[in-house]
mmCIF file of C-alpha atoms in Angstrom:
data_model
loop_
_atom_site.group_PDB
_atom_site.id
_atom_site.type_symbol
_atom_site.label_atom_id
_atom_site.label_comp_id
_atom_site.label_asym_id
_atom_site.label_seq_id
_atom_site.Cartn_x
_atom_site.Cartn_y
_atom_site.Cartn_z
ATOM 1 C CA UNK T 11 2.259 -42.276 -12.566
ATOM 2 C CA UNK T 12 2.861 -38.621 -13.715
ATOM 3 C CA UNK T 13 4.289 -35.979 -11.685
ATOM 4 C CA UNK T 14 1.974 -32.905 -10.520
ATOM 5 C CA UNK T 15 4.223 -30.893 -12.610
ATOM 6 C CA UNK T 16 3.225 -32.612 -15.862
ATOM 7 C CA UNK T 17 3.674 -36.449 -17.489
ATOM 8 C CA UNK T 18 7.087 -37.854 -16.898
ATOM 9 C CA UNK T 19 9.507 -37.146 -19.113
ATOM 10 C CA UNK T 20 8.100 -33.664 -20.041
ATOM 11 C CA UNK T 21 9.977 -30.736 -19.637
ATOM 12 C CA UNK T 22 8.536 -27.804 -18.378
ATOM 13 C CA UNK T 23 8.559 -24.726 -20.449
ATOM 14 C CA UNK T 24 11.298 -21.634 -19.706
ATOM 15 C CA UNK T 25 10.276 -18.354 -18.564
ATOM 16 C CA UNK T 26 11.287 -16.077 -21.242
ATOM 17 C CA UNK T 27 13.325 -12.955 -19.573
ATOM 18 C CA UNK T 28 15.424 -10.311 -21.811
ATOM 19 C CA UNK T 29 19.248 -10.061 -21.508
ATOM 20 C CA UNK T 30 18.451 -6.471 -20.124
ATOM 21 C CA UNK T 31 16.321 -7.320 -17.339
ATOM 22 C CA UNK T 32 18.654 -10.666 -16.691
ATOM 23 C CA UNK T 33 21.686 -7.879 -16.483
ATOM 24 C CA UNK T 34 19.525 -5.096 -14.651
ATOM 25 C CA UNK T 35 18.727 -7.865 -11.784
ATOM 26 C CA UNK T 36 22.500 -8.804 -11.752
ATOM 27 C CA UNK T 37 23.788 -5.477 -10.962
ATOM 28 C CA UNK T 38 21.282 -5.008 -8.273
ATOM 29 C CA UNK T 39 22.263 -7.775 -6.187
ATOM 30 C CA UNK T 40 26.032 -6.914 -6.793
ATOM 31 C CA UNK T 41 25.202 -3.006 -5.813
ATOM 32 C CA UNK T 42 23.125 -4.049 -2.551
ATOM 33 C CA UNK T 43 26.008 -6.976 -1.524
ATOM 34 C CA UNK T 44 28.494 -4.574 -1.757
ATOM 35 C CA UNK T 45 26.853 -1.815 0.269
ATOM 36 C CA UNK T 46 25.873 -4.421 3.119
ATOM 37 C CA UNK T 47 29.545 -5.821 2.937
ATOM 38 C CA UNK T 48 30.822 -2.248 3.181
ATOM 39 C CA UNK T 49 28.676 -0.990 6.061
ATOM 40 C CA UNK T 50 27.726 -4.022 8.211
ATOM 41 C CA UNK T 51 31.336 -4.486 9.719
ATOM 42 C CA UNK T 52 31.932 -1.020 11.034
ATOM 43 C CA UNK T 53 28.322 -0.767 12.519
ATOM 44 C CA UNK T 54 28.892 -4.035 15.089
ATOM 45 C CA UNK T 55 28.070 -2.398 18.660
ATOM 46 C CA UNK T 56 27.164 -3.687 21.553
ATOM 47 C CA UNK T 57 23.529 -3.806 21.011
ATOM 48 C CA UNK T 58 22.132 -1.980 24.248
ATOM 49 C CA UNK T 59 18.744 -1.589 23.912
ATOM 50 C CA UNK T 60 18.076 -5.579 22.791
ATOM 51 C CA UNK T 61 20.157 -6.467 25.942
ATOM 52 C CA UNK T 62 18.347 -3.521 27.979
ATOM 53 C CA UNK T 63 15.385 -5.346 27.414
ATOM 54 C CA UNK T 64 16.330 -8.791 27.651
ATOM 55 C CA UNK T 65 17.689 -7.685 31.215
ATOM 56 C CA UNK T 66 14.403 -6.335 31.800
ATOM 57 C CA UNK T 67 12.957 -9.600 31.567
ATOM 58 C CA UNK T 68 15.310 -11.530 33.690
ATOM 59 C CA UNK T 69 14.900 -8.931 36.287
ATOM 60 C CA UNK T 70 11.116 -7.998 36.368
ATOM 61 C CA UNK T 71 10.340 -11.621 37.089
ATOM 62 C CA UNK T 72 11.572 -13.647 39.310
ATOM 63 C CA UNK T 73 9.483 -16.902 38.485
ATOM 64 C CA UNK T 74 11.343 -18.940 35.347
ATOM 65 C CA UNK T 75 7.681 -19.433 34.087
ATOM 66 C CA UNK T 76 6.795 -15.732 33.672
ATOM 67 C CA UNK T 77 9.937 -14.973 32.101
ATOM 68 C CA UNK T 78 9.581 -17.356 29.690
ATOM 69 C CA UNK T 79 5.956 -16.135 29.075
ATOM 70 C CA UNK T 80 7.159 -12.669 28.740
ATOM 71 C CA UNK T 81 9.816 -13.910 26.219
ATOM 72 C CA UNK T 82 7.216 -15.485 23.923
ATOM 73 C CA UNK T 83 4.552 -12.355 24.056
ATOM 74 C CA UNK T 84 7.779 -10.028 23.187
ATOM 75 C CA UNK T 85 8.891 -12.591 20.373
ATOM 76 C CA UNK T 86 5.726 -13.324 19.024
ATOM 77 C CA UNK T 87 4.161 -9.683 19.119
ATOM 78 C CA UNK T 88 7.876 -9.039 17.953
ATOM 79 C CA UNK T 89 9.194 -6.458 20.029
ATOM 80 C CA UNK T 90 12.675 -8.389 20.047
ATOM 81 C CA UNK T 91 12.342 -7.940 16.897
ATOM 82 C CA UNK T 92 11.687 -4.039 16.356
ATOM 83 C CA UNK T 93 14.100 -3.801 19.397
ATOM 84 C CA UNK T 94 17.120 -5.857 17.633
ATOM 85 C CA UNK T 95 16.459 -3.794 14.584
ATOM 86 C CA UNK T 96 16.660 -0.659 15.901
ATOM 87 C CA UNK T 97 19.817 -1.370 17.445
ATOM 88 C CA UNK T 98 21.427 -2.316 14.082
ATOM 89 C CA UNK T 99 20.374 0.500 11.581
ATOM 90 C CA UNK T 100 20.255 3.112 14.594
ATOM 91 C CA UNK T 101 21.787 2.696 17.756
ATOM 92 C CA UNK T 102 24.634 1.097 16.733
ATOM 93 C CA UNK T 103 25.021 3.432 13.489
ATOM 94 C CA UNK T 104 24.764 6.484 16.254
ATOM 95 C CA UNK T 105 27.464 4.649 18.622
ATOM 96 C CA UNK T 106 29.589 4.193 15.478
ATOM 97 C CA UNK T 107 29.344 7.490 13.618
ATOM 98 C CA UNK T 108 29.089 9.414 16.871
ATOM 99 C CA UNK T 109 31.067 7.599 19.411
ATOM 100 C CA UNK T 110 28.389 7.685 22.102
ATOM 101 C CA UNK T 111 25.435 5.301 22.110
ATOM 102 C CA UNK T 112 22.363 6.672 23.168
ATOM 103 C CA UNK T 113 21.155 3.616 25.520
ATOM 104 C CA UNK T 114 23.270 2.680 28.510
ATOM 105 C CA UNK T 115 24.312 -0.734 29.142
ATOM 106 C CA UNK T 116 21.400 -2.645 30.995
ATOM 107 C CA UNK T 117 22.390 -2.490 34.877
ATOM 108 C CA UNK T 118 24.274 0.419 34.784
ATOM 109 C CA UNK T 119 21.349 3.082 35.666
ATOM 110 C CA UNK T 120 20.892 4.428 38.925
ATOM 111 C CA UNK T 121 17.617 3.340 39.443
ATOM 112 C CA UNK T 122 19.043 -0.164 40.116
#
């Protein structure tokens, strides 16, 4: 019986691609590595908005259910998402440039 790919024992052909393009692809990847390897470390922070609204949702409501609810409609619409990106390229970047981030620690404002 033959494989969907083609009868056994038949190779399939190779993608032709020039030296140049093989070369220009190469050097991308190496450029964008080395520019995530040489920001990523010194942007770590302590994430305050994700955890701002991750408190939110363990203090809005008090029934296990409805915070679990709420977790799934903020994951699937994805505001974690949006929320956990926007702490990495700019509240932590802020925090770590500026040496103040701009969202407080969940449970310390004064409307508490």
């Amino acid at each position: 019986m033959g494989s969907l790919l083609g009868t056994r024992g038949q190779d399939l052909p190779a993608i032709p691609v020039s030296e140049e393009l093989n070369m220009s692809l190469r050097t991308s990847v190496l450029v964008l590595l080395l520019c995530v390897l040489a920001l990523a470390p010194g942007c770590y922070g302590p994430f305050n908005a994700t955890s701002s609204l991750h408190h939110w949702n363990g203090t809005e409501f008090e029934n296990e259910w409805a915070q679990e609810g709420m977790f799934l409609v903020l994951t699937i619409i994805p505001v974690y998402g949006l929320w956990f990106l926007g702490d990495v390229l700019i509240f932590n970047s802020i925090e770590f440039w500026g040496g103040e981030n701009p969202i407080d620690p969940p449970g310390s404002s004064d409307d508490e």
